[in-house]
């Protein structure tokens, strides 16, 4: 049976309207509602389903970040993950922590824990990078199945349906492999109260990047973070005729 | 006084001289073994902002026509070709080692591709092999090492300076014009035969592409989009009819895709496609943050929604508060 590793990121809740800091160094995160990255919930759900189908023997969740990352790990544990690993990164390094660093951490943990499958979300909704799965696969020299909307494990291979620009594509990858979850892979479950209570007893191991021998020194410098240009307020038109007239005036129809 | 002027001037011209002499950009062409994808032409325009020589790598199972097409695109100095059956399905495990070997051979300082599902799979893999941090979906290039991109679903704009020796970038196609023809690039082999280690581990099986005669979403001048308010797959016919009358591409919100009204490749938003047409007409779409991320750079936005408080009206140039089941048929009838 396969051992599965899932990547978990704590991000600002998807429904929050973010604010840029006045000094343009980043966005305001203090006192802002955070949650599990929605794509990671899907990754966790898929891993837990593998366990329920007896394809996976153990599911381990890893999160890299501040102390608060443990909240996200607890959510993963409440969804059915067996144990957590928190790779603690202090604020000073967290601000410039990149998918490359996270990938190196995931790759090292995957080797140490002897996992066969890594599942992560296709992108984090804060930095919108869409890189971690691909980079982790590269570092391990494993095949990758990105933007998965259907995953079928068949012995030592995984058949994955992928969401691509023109439609869907099916590929087959040999295990061990890295999979990134797209939105339509599954519908994540809600953690029930008894499971949330049980999750409190599940173990979370705390380590640092240096324990793993991973260098997290910055690969980029933030020049600034700004608000996007705002659109001029528009007008409400009374009926279809006026809408069509306006569009005609602008030369659209 | 003179010294300080020299220092100041040398500071100004320094990077430019370096830029011309040392910069070399490798663009990964995207194609279907017949035609070059438009996103690659967008990437070529971005590459011009970097300065330096531009080479384009064309790999595939049958690349003759694409190679010829690329040589004619303005700004292309060299076309680096590699043909082989192993490139079937353009698998990143197979392409990444070739890109890496090609980058090394020409000492490319920048590796670029237009943002697409394919390049988002491939370029981070290449970057990790180079031990550099890639930059996704660049919307502007300030200098050879300073790039602009959006974060938080387009709600903040990050300008960053890359500290890595080789910059690996995907560029957002709606932010750069497509490069036109007018070039005369030379053709050579990407690397000598047997000149790199081939990757394996994955196998391409099949594709189910959505067939459509409508304009491609990414390049359509008008996009008509439907959301949850359209209510069913059958009702979406109305959206297609309106789009056909307007010569438009058809998009959708996540709600419409999740509900099964339309296929996933029509989704517009943070995690779907990003469009910036002349006119975006949102029908029965509330305008969630995640949807706005994919369309708010459209020149004109018009919205039809029966809820006057829908967030879409905060970005719409023209808003019509109406029942779409009345308004859309009326539009279809009245557009000549």
Tab-separated table of N, CA and C in Angstrom, chain A residues 12 14-18 20 27 29 39 98 100 104 122-123 125-131 134-135 137-139 141-144 146-147 159 161-174 182-184 218-229 231-241 243-244 246-247 250 252-253, chain B residues 30 91-93 116-117 120-121 124-125 127-129 131-136 146 149-164 201-210 222 246 254 257-258 264-265 267 270-271 273 278-279 289-290 296-302 304 315-321 327 330-331 334-335:
chain	number	residue	atom	x	y	z
A	12	UNK	N	-4.775	33.511	3.583
A	12	UNK	CA	-5.911	34.378	3.902
A	12	UNK	C	-7.159	33.754	3.279
A	14	UNK	N	-10.387	32.764	1.351
A	14	UNK	CA	-10.675	33.159	-0.035
A	14	UNK	C	-11.722	34.266	-0.175
A	15	UNK	N	-12.577	34.418	0.852
A	15	UNK	CA	-13.658	35.407	0.746
A	15	UNK	C	-13.254	36.794	1.265
A	16	UNK	N	-12.047	36.880	1.856
A	16	UNK	CA	-11.609	38.156	2.435
A	16	UNK	C	-11.157	39.121	1.341
A	17	UNK	N	-11.578	40.367	1.456
A	17	UNK	CA	-11.081	41.393	0.530
A	17	UNK	C	-9.773	41.895	1.119
A	18	UNK	N	-8.664	41.580	0.460
A	18	UNK	CA	-7.356	41.877	1.054
A	18	UNK	C	-7.047	43.372	0.973
A	20	UNK	N	-3.704	46.190	0.941
A	20	UNK	CA	-2.261	46.366	0.776
A	20	UNK	C	-1.768	47.267	1.907
A	27	UNK	N	0.766	42.614	1.987
A	27	UNK	CA	-0.645	42.812	2.316
A	27	UNK	C	-0.834	42.598	3.812
A	29	UNK	N	-1.912	41.027	7.032
A	29	UNK	CA	-2.288	39.662	7.420
A	29	UNK	C	-2.706	39.590	8.894
A	39	UNK	N	-7.394	24.604	-2.610
A	39	UNK	CA	-6.876	23.501	-3.425
A	39	UNK	C	-6.238	22.412	-2.558
A	98	UNK	N	9.528	30.788	-0.947
A	98	UNK	CA	9.027	30.572	-2.297
A	98	UNK	C	8.703	29.097	-2.527
A	100	UNK	N	10.004	27.176	-4.483
A	100	UNK	CA	11.252	26.416	-4.606
A	100	UNK	C	11.699	25.890	-3.240
A	104	UNK	N	11.743	21.921	-1.946
A	104	UNK	CA	12.921	21.235	-1.398
A	104	UNK	C	12.585	20.568	-0.075
A	122	UNK	N	-3.177	22.689	-6.825
A	122	UNK	CA	-2.507	23.168	-8.038
A	122	UNK	C	-1.909	24.559	-7.835
A	123	UNK	N	-2.514	25.371	-6.981
A	123	UNK	CA	-1.902	26.659	-6.659
A	123	UNK	C	-2.422	27.134	-5.316
A	125	UNK	N	-3.902	30.296	-3.231
A	125	UNK	CA	-4.670	31.465	-3.686
A	125	UNK	C	-4.081	32.780	-3.201
A	126	UNK	N	-2.949	32.731	-2.470
A	126	UNK	CA	-2.312	33.992	-2.088
A	126	UNK	C	-1.245	34.415	-3.104
A	127	UNK	N	-0.243	33.552	-3.337
A	127	UNK	CA	0.791	33.971	-4.302
A	127	UNK	C	0.466	33.527	-5.733
A	128	UNK	N	-0.551	32.682	-5.903
A	128	UNK	CA	-0.999	32.263	-7.236
A	128	UNK	C	0.133	31.735	-8.128
A	129	UNK	N	1.116	31.057	-7.526
A	129	UNK	CA	2.300	30.660	-8.303
A	129	UNK	C	2.081	29.441	-9.186
A	130	UNK	N	1.417	28.410	-8.646
A	130	UNK	CA	1.221	27.189	-9.416
A	130	UNK	C	2.570	26.561	-9.809
A	131	UNK	N	3.402	26.262	-8.805
A	131	UNK	CA	4.751	25.747	-9.074
A	131	UNK	C	5.157	24.545	-8.225
A	134	UNK	N	5.175	20.772	-9.511
A	134	UNK	CA	6.105	20.587	-10.611
A	134	UNK	C	7.555	20.575	-10.105
A	135	UNK	N	7.861	21.498	-9.182
A	135	UNK	CA	9.239	21.615	-8.702
A	135	UNK	C	9.606	20.448	-7.795
A	137	UNK	N	8.389	17.447	-7.991
A	137	UNK	CA	8.576	16.300	-8.885
A	137	UNK	C	9.958	16.357	-9.535
A	138	UNK	N	10.356	17.556	-9.957
A	138	UNK	CA	11.660	17.713	-10.612
A	138	UNK	C	12.792	17.361	-9.662
A	139	UNK	N	12.705	17.850	-8.433
A	139	UNK	CA	13.785	17.631	-7.463
A	139	UNK	C	13.934	16.147	-7.132
A	141	UNK	N	12.992	13.841	-9.235
A	141	UNK	CA	13.033	13.140	-10.524
A	141	UNK	C	11.876	12.152	-10.639
A	142	UNK	N	10.718	12.540	-10.119
A	142	UNK	CA	9.511	11.736	-10.221
A	142	UNK	C	8.637	12.322	-11.325
A	143	UNK	N	7.762	11.513	-11.918
A	143	UNK	CA	6.805	12.101	-12.861
A	143	UNK	C	5.769	12.959	-12.132
A	144	UNK	N	5.116	13.824	-12.882
A	144	UNK	CA	4.131	14.734	-12.299
A	144	UNK	C	2.809	14.630	-13.050
A	146	UNK	N	-0.183	17.156	-13.146
A	146	UNK	CA	-0.697	18.429	-12.650
A	146	UNK	C	-2.155	18.647	-13.056
A	147	UNK	N	-2.847	19.491	-12.309
A	147	UNK	CA	-4.226	19.934	-12.579
A	147	UNK	C	-5.161	18.723	-12.730
A	159	UNK	N	-3.484	6.625	-13.293
A	159	UNK	CA	-4.075	7.220	-14.487
A	159	UNK	C	-4.766	8.508	-14.046
A	161	UNK	N	-6.704	12.156	-15.143
A	161	UNK	CA	-7.347	13.037	-16.104
A	161	UNK	C	-6.967	14.456	-15.717
A	162	UNK	N	-6.431	15.224	-16.657
A	162	UNK	CA	-5.937	16.578	-16.354
A	162	UNK	C	-6.769	17.644	-17.043
A	163	UNK	N	-6.934	18.770	-16.371
A	163	UNK	CA	-7.631	19.900	-16.983
A	163	UNK	C	-6.606	20.724	-17.762
A	164	UNK	N	-6.781	20.775	-19.083
A	164	UNK	CA	-5.862	21.552	-19.918
A	164	UNK	C	-6.651	22.656	-20.631
A	165	UNK	N	-5.952	23.504	-21.393
A	165	UNK	CA	-6.601	24.680	-21.973
A	165	UNK	C	-7.772	24.344	-22.893
A	166	UNK	N	-7.619	23.292	-23.702
A	166	UNK	CA	-8.676	23.005	-24.669
A	166	UNK	C	-9.705	21.993	-24.198
A	167	UNK	N	-9.535	21.448	-23.016
A	167	UNK	CA	-10.464	20.428	-22.536
A	167	UNK	C	-9.826	19.546	-21.479
A	168	UNK	N	-9.789	18.228	-21.738
A	168	UNK	CA	-9.213	17.298	-20.774
A	168	UNK	C	-8.194	16.403	-21.467
A	169	UNK	N	-7.266	15.890	-20.667
A	169	UNK	CA	-6.220	15.010	-21.199
A	169	UNK	C	-5.997	13.887	-20.199
A	170	UNK	N	-5.741	12.690	-20.687
A	170	UNK	CA	-5.467	11.577	-19.777
A	170	UNK	C	-4.010	11.145	-19.927
A	171	UNK	N	-3.333	11.021	-18.794
A	171	UNK	CA	-1.949	10.536	-18.810
A	171	UNK	C	-1.805	9.424	-17.778
A	172	UNK	N	-0.703	8.690	-17.899
A	172	UNK	CA	-0.416	7.633	-16.937
A	172	UNK	C	0.969	7.904	-16.385
A	173	UNK	N	1.092	7.937	-15.064
A	173	UNK	CA	2.417	8.142	-14.470
A	173	UNK	C	2.779	6.957	-13.589
A	174	UNK	N	4.070	6.677	-13.560
A	174	UNK	CA	4.563	5.580	-12.709
A	174	UNK	C	4.777	6.089	-11.292
A	182	UNK	N	-6.795	19.840	-9.065
A	182	UNK	CA	-7.589	20.945	-9.598
A	182	UNK	C	-8.934	20.967	-8.873
A	183	UNK	N	-9.692	22.033	-9.130
A	183	UNK	CA	-10.946	22.238	-8.392
A	183	UNK	C	-11.932	21.093	-8.495
A	184	UNK	N	-11.960	20.438	-9.645
A	184	UNK	CA	-13.018	19.453	-9.872
A	184	UNK	C	-12.629	18.022	-9.509
A	218	UNK	N	16.476	34.039	0.697
A	218	UNK	CA	15.593	34.598	-0.335
A	218	UNK	C	16.129	34.440	-1.748
A	219	UNK	N	15.224	34.138	-2.685
A	219	UNK	CA	15.548	34.071	-4.105
A	219	UNK	C	15.030	35.293	-4.828
A	220	UNK	N	14.306	36.129	-4.084
A	220	UNK	CA	13.802	37.344	-4.699
A	220	UNK	C	13.672	38.427	-3.636
A	221	UNK	N	13.569	39.651	-4.142
A	221	UNK	CA	13.440	40.786	-3.257
A	221	UNK	C	12.099	41.420	-3.607
A	222	UNK	N	11.291	41.705	-2.600
A	222	UNK	CA	10.018	42.369	-2.892
A	222	UNK	C	10.317	43.857	-3.109
A	223	UNK	N	10.106	44.348	-4.315
A	223	UNK	CA	10.329	45.778	-4.582
A	223	UNK	C	9.168	46.562	-3.988
A	224	UNK	N	7.962	46.190	-4.332
A	224	UNK	CA	6.783	46.727	-3.656
A	224	UNK	C	5.530	45.937	-3.987
A	225	UNK	N	4.501	46.174	-3.188
A	225	UNK	CA	3.190	45.566	-3.429
A	225	UNK	C	2.195	46.722	-3.485
A	226	UNK	N	1.452	46.794	-4.568
A	226	UNK	CA	0.542	47.925	-4.738
A	226	UNK	C	-0.885	47.456	-5.022
A	227	UNK	N	-1.818	48.405	-4.858
A	227	UNK	CA	-3.198	48.134	-5.252
A	227	UNK	C	-3.270	48.116	-6.763
A	228	UNK	N	-4.140	47.279	-7.325
A	228	UNK	CA	-4.330	47.331	-8.773
A	228	UNK	C	-5.074	48.608	-9.150
A	229	UNK	N	-4.940	49.063	-10.395
A	229	UNK	CA	-5.682	50.261	-10.790
A	229	UNK	C	-7.179	50.024	-10.603
A	231	UNK	N	-11.171	50.624	-11.409
A	231	UNK	CA	-11.978	50.959	-12.586
A	231	UNK	C	-12.883	52.121	-12.246
A	232	UNK	N	-13.126	52.960	-13.265
A	232	UNK	CA	-14.053	54.079	-13.107
A	232	UNK	C	-15.462	53.516	-12.903
A	233	UNK	N	-16.190	54.159	-12.007
A	233	UNK	CA	-17.546	53.694	-11.742
A	233	UNK	C	-18.381	53.766	-13.023
A	234	UNK	N	-19.170	52.768	-13.265
A	234	UNK	CA	-19.978	52.723	-14.474
A	234	UNK	C	-21.381	53.233	-14.215
A	235	UNK	N	-22.254	52.998	-15.171
A	235	UNK	CA	-23.624	53.463	-14.999
A	235	UNK	C	-24.604	52.312	-15.175
A	236	UNK	N	-25.767	52.485	-14.551
A	236	UNK	CA	-26.811	51.486	-14.713
A	236	UNK	C	-27.736	51.970	-15.823
A	237	UNK	N	-28.005	51.090	-16.766
A	237	UNK	CA	-28.891	51.472	-17.875
A	237	UNK	C	-30.289	50.889	-17.609
A	238	UNK	N	-31.328	51.590	-18.078
A	238	UNK	CA	-32.686	51.169	-17.733
A	238	UNK	C	-33.206	49.947	-18.501
A	239	UNK	N	-32.766	49.758	-19.739
A	239	UNK	CA	-33.326	48.647	-20.507
A	239	UNK	C	-32.356	48.136	-21.570
A	240	UNK	N	-32.765	47.088	-22.255
A	240	UNK	CA	-31.918	46.459	-23.263
A	240	UNK	C	-31.552	47.444	-24.375
A	241	UNK	N	-32.516	48.271	-24.790
A	241	UNK	CA	-32.247	49.237	-25.865
A	241	UNK	C	-31.110	50.187	-25.499
A	243	UNK	N	-28.763	49.628	-23.310
A	243	UNK	CA	-27.508	48.850	-23.244
A	243	UNK	C	-26.930	48.682	-24.651
A	244	UNK	N	-27.792	48.296	-25.574
A	244	UNK	CA	-27.323	48.105	-26.949
A	244	UNK	C	-26.822	49.418	-27.547
A	246	UNK	N	-25.467	51.900	-25.940
A	246	UNK	CA	-24.155	52.193	-25.338
A	246	UNK	C	-23.058	51.346	-26.002
A	247	UNK	N	-23.354	50.076	-26.215
A	247	UNK	CA	-22.355	49.190	-26.809
A	247	UNK	C	-22.075	49.584	-28.261
A	250	UNK	N	-19.827	52.614	-28.390
A	250	UNK	CA	-18.429	52.244	-28.133
A	250	UNK	C	-17.839	51.420	-29.283
A	252	UNK	N	-18.698	48.320	-30.116
A	252	UNK	CA	-18.579	46.884	-29.839
A	252	UNK	C	-19.522	46.043	-30.685
A	253	UNK	N	-20.652	46.625	-31.072
A	253	UNK	CA	-21.581	45.850	-31.912
A	253	UNK	C	-22.020	46.684	-33.114
B	30	UNK	N	4.919	26.862	-27.964
B	30	UNK	CA	3.796	25.959	-27.742
B	30	UNK	C	3.086	25.785	-29.082
B	91	UNK	N	4.927	15.970	-22.853
B	91	UNK	CA	5.034	15.687	-21.420
B	91	UNK	C	6.207	16.439	-20.791
B	92	UNK	N	5.980	17.057	-19.641
B	92	UNK	CA	7.049	17.847	-19.002
B	92	UNK	C	8.253	17.016	-18.588
B	93	UNK	N	8.032	15.734	-18.250
B	93	UNK	CA	9.166	14.878	-17.858
B	93	UNK	C	10.134	14.723	-19.018
B	116	UNK	N	0.137	29.178	-19.960
B	116	UNK	CA	-0.856	28.245	-20.458
B	116	UNK	C	-0.774	27.030	-19.556
B	117	UNK	N	-1.714	26.119	-19.699
B	117	UNK	CA	-1.670	24.902	-18.877
B	117	UNK	C	-0.360	24.163	-19.128
B	120	UNK	N	2.724	26.108	-17.630
B	120	UNK	CA	2.685	26.096	-16.164
B	120	UNK	C	3.090	24.726	-15.620
B	121	UNK	N	2.923	23.694	-16.417
B	121	UNK	CA	3.395	22.371	-16.008
B	121	UNK	C	4.894	22.238	-16.218
B	124	UNK	N	8.092	25.400	-14.227
B	124	UNK	CA	8.572	25.198	-12.853
B	124	UNK	C	9.469	23.958	-12.747
B	125	UNK	N	9.182	22.949	-13.549
B	125	UNK	CA	10.029	21.740	-13.529
B	125	UNK	C	11.430	22.094	-14.016
B	127	UNK	N	12.790	25.079	-13.912
B	127	UNK	CA	13.387	25.985	-12.921
B	127	UNK	C	13.994	25.202	-11.761
B	128	UNK	N	13.272	24.193	-11.272
B	128	UNK	CA	13.785	23.411	-10.142
B	128	UNK	C	15.074	22.694	-10.533
B	129	UNK	N	15.134	22.214	-11.788
B	129	UNK	CA	16.352	21.534	-12.241
B	129	UNK	C	17.523	22.509	-12.328
B	131	UNK	N	17.729	24.961	-10.221
B	131	UNK	CA	17.779	25.497	-8.860
B	131	UNK	C	17.516	27.005	-8.829
B	132	UNK	N	16.502	27.429	-9.563
B	132	UNK	CA	16.098	28.843	-9.510
B	132	UNK	C	14.599	28.935	-9.221
B	133	UNK	N	14.187	30.101	-8.739
B	133	UNK	CA	12.792	30.327	-8.396
B	133	UNK	C	12.067	30.962	-9.584
B	134	UNK	N	11.106	30.258	-10.189
B	134	UNK	CA	10.442	30.809	-11.366
B	134	UNK	C	9.422	31.899	-11.008
B	135	UNK	N	9.015	32.651	-12.017
B	135	UNK	CA	8.027	33.711	-11.795
B	135	UNK	C	6.844	33.439	-12.728
B	136	UNK	N	5.664	33.282	-12.132
B	136	UNK	CA	4.466	32.902	-12.887
B	136	UNK	C	3.681	34.125	-13.351
B	146	UNK	N	13.723	42.524	-13.005
B	146	UNK	CA	12.617	43.036	-12.199
B	146	UNK	C	11.295	42.857	-12.945
B	149	UNK	N	3.921	41.037	-11.284
B	149	UNK	CA	2.898	40.001	-11.391
B	149	UNK	C	1.787	40.277	-10.383
B	150	UNK	N	0.644	39.631	-10.574
B	150	UNK	CA	-0.447	39.849	-9.628
B	150	UNK	C	-0.462	38.717	-8.604
B	151	UNK	N	-0.916	39.054	-7.407
B	151	UNK	CA	-1.086	38.052	-6.355
B	151	UNK	C	-2.494	38.239	-5.771
B	152	UNK	N	-2.930	37.321	-4.939
B	152	UNK	CA	-4.260	37.402	-4.316
B	152	UNK	C	-5.356	37.657	-5.352
B	153	UNK	N	-5.434	36.803	-6.340
B	153	UNK	CA	-6.485	36.872	-7.356
B	153	UNK	C	-6.550	38.249	-8.029
B	154	UNK	N	-5.386	38.841	-8.269
B	154	UNK	CA	-5.350	40.114	-8.978
B	154	UNK	C	-5.660	41.315	-8.101
B	155	UNK	N	-5.763	41.098	-6.783
B	155	UNK	CA	-6.097	42.205	-5.890
B	155	UNK	C	-4.883	42.936	-5.337
B	156	UNK	N	-3.694	42.484	-5.702
B	156	UNK	CA	-2.474	43.212	-5.363
B	156	UNK	C	-1.470	42.959	-6.476
B	157	UNK	N	-0.621	43.959	-6.689
B	157	UNK	CA	0.374	43.845	-7.750
B	157	UNK	C	1.758	43.855	-7.131
B	158	UNK	N	2.491	42.782	-7.366
B	158	UNK	CA	3.811	42.602	-6.771
B	158	UNK	C	4.891	42.906	-7.803
B	159	UNK	N	5.800	43.806	-7.424
B	159	UNK	CA	6.992	43.998	-8.241
B	159	UNK	C	8.138	43.334	-7.495
B	160	UNK	N	8.834	42.446	-8.181
B	160	UNK	CA	9.885	41.690	-7.500
B	160	UNK	C	11.165	41.719	-8.315
B	161	UNK	N	12.265	41.617	-7.564
B	161	UNK	CA	13.568	41.524	-8.212
B	161	UNK	C	14.067	40.105	-8.008
B	162	UNK	N	14.314	39.416	-9.095
B	162	UNK	CA	14.793	38.045	-8.989
B	162	UNK	C	16.280	38.045	-8.702
B	163	UNK	N	16.704	37.240	-7.733
B	163	UNK	CA	18.117	37.190	-7.356
B	163	UNK	C	18.834	35.998	-7.997
B	164	UNK	N	18.081	35.233	-8.796
B	164	UNK	CA	18.663	34.040	-9.408
B	164	UNK	C	19.455	34.369	-10.677
B	201	UNK	N	8.859	8.347	-17.284
B	201	UNK	CA	8.034	8.194	-16.085
B	201	UNK	C	6.566	8.448	-16.326
B	202	UNK	N	6.268	9.076	-17.488
B	202	UNK	CA	4.857	9.341	-17.764
B	202	UNK	C	4.542	8.974	-19.205
B	203	UNK	N	3.272	8.792	-19.454
B	203	UNK	CA	2.840	8.378	-20.781
B	203	UNK	C	1.556	9.113	-21.109
B	204	UNK	N	1.494	9.667	-22.315
B	204	UNK	CA	0.288	10.368	-22.747
B	204	UNK	C	-0.689	9.344	-23.305
B	205	UNK	N	-1.936	9.419	-22.890
B	205	UNK	CA	-2.908	8.425	-23.349
B	205	UNK	C	-3.922	9.001	-24.337
B	206	UNK	N	-4.625	10.042	-23.917
B	206	UNK	CA	-5.638	10.589	-24.829
B	206	UNK	C	-6.022	12.013	-24.458
B	207	UNK	N	-6.752	12.623	-25.351
B	207	UNK	CA	-7.233	13.985	-25.136
B	207	UNK	C	-8.696	14.071	-25.522
B	208	UNK	N	-9.445	14.851	-24.771
B	208	UNK	CA	-10.814	15.147	-25.190
B	208	UNK	C	-10.905	16.658	-25.272
B	209	UNK	N	-10.752	17.176	-26.487
B	209	UNK	CA	-10.785	18.620	-26.638
B	209	UNK	C	-12.202	19.075	-26.960
B	210	UNK	N	-12.587	20.199	-26.368
B	210	UNK	CA	-13.908	20.747	-26.664
B	210	UNK	C	-13.868	21.355	-28.055
B	222	UNK	N	-14.679	39.988	-28.237
B	222	UNK	CA	-15.831	40.046	-27.333
B	222	UNK	C	-15.975	38.689	-26.646
B	246	UNK	N	-22.974	38.220	-31.800
B	246	UNK	CA	-21.972	39.267	-31.543
B	246	UNK	C	-20.586	38.869	-32.033
B	254	UNK	N	-17.158	29.779	-12.434
B	254	UNK	CA	-16.919	28.464	-11.846
B	254	UNK	C	-18.241	27.769	-11.527
B	257	UNK	N	-19.583	25.969	-14.435
B	257	UNK	CA	-18.808	24.771	-14.770
B	257	UNK	C	-19.102	23.661	-13.756
B	258	UNK	N	-19.070	24.014	-12.485
B	258	UNK	CA	-19.318	23.021	-11.432
B	258	UNK	C	-20.712	22.412	-11.552
B	264	UNK	N	-15.065	22.511	-18.395
B	264	UNK	CA	-14.122	23.247	-17.554
B	264	UNK	C	-13.253	24.246	-18.304
B	265	UNK	N	-12.957	23.957	-19.581
B	265	UNK	CA	-12.020	24.840	-20.287
B	265	UNK	C	-12.657	26.196	-20.613
B	267	UNK	N	-13.969	28.028	-18.159
B	267	UNK	CA	-13.973	28.809	-16.915
B	267	UNK	C	-13.022	29.998	-16.972
B	270	UNK	N	-9.528	33.282	-11.526
B	270	UNK	CA	-8.219	33.087	-10.884
B	270	UNK	C	-7.607	31.738	-11.251
B	271	UNK	N	-8.445	30.712	-11.283
B	271	UNK	CA	-7.906	29.377	-11.540
B	271	UNK	C	-8.297	28.852	-12.908
B	273	UNK	N	-9.201	30.618	-17.050
B	273	UNK	CA	-8.505	31.439	-18.037
B	273	UNK	C	-8.596	32.911	-17.665
B	278	UNK	N	-12.096	43.386	-25.714
B	278	UNK	CA	-12.630	44.745	-25.851
B	278	UNK	C	-13.922	44.865	-25.034
B	279	UNK	N	-14.754	43.832	-25.150
B	279	UNK	CA	-16.025	43.840	-24.409
B	279	UNK	C	-16.224	42.515	-23.697
B	289	UNK	N	-14.745	37.566	-6.204
B	289	UNK	CA	-13.332	37.959	-6.336
B	289	UNK	C	-12.618	37.063	-7.347
B	290	UNK	N	-12.886	35.755	-7.237
B	290	UNK	CA	-12.168	34.779	-8.061
B	290	UNK	C	-12.532	34.910	-9.545
B	296	UNK	N	-11.134	41.395	-15.173
B	296	UNK	CA	-11.305	42.813	-14.864
B	296	UNK	C	-10.395	43.743	-15.659
B	297	UNK	N	-9.512	43.195	-16.487
B	297	UNK	CA	-8.726	44.048	-17.377
B	297	UNK	C	-9.394	44.216	-18.739
B	298	UNK	N	-10.628	43.737	-18.870
B	298	UNK	CA	-11.367	43.929	-20.120
B	298	UNK	C	-11.584	45.427	-20.333
B	299	UNK	N	-11.580	45.868	-21.630
B	299	UNK	CA	-11.728	47.312	-21.899
B	299	UNK	C	-13.090	47.801	-21.415
B	300	UNK	N	-14.144	47.146	-21.884
B	300	UNK	CA	-15.484	47.501	-21.430
B	300	UNK	C	-16.109	46.272	-20.782
B	301	UNK	N	-16.746	46.498	-19.632
B	301	UNK	CA	-17.457	45.394	-18.988
B	301	UNK	C	-18.935	45.758	-18.917
B	302	UNK	N	-19.783	44.860	-19.392
B	302	UNK	CA	-21.221	45.057	-19.263
B	302	UNK	C	-21.774	43.863	-18.495
B	304	UNK	N	-25.442	41.859	-16.962
B	304	UNK	CA	-26.881	41.713	-16.808
B	304	UNK	C	-27.116	40.809	-15.614
B	315	UNK	N	-17.760	46.797	-11.012
B	315	UNK	CA	-16.699	46.899	-12.021
B	315	UNK	C	-17.274	47.107	-13.421
B	316	UNK	N	-18.606	46.989	-13.561
B	316	UNK	CA	-19.219	47.068	-14.892
B	316	UNK	C	-19.336	48.522	-15.353
B	317	UNK	N	-18.982	48.758	-16.617
B	317	UNK	CA	-19.177	50.090	-17.196
B	317	UNK	C	-20.662	50.326	-17.456
B	318	UNK	N	-21.323	49.264	-17.885
B	318	UNK	CA	-22.765	49.347	-18.120
B	318	UNK	C	-23.438	48.185	-17.427
B	319	UNK	N	-24.366	48.497	-16.561
B	319	UNK	CA	-25.077	47.443	-15.847
B	319	UNK	C	-26.557	47.507	-16.173
B	320	UNK	N	-27.124	46.347	-16.405
B	320	UNK	CA	-28.570	46.283	-16.632
B	320	UNK	C	-29.153	45.363	-15.561
B	321	UNK	N	-29.991	45.943	-14.689
B	321	UNK	CA	-30.644	45.130	-13.663
B	321	UNK	C	-31.913	44.564	-14.285
B	327	UNK	N	-34.019	39.593	-20.908
B	327	UNK	CA	-33.071	40.520	-21.546
B	327	UNK	C	-32.282	39.856	-22.677
B	330	UNK	N	-34.206	39.278	-25.879
B	330	UNK	CA	-34.459	40.595	-26.468
B	330	UNK	C	-33.209	41.106	-27.191
B	331	UNK	N	-32.051	40.879	-26.580
B	331	UNK	CA	-30.791	41.299	-27.219
B	331	UNK	C	-30.566	40.533	-28.519
B	334	UNK	N	-32.703	41.981	-31.131
B	334	UNK	CA	-32.459	43.375	-31.546
B	334	UNK	C	-31.080	43.614	-32.173
B	335	UNK	N	-30.124	42.690	-31.939
B	335	UNK	CA	-28.813	42.893	-32.568
B	335	UNK	C	-28.918	42.475	-34.028
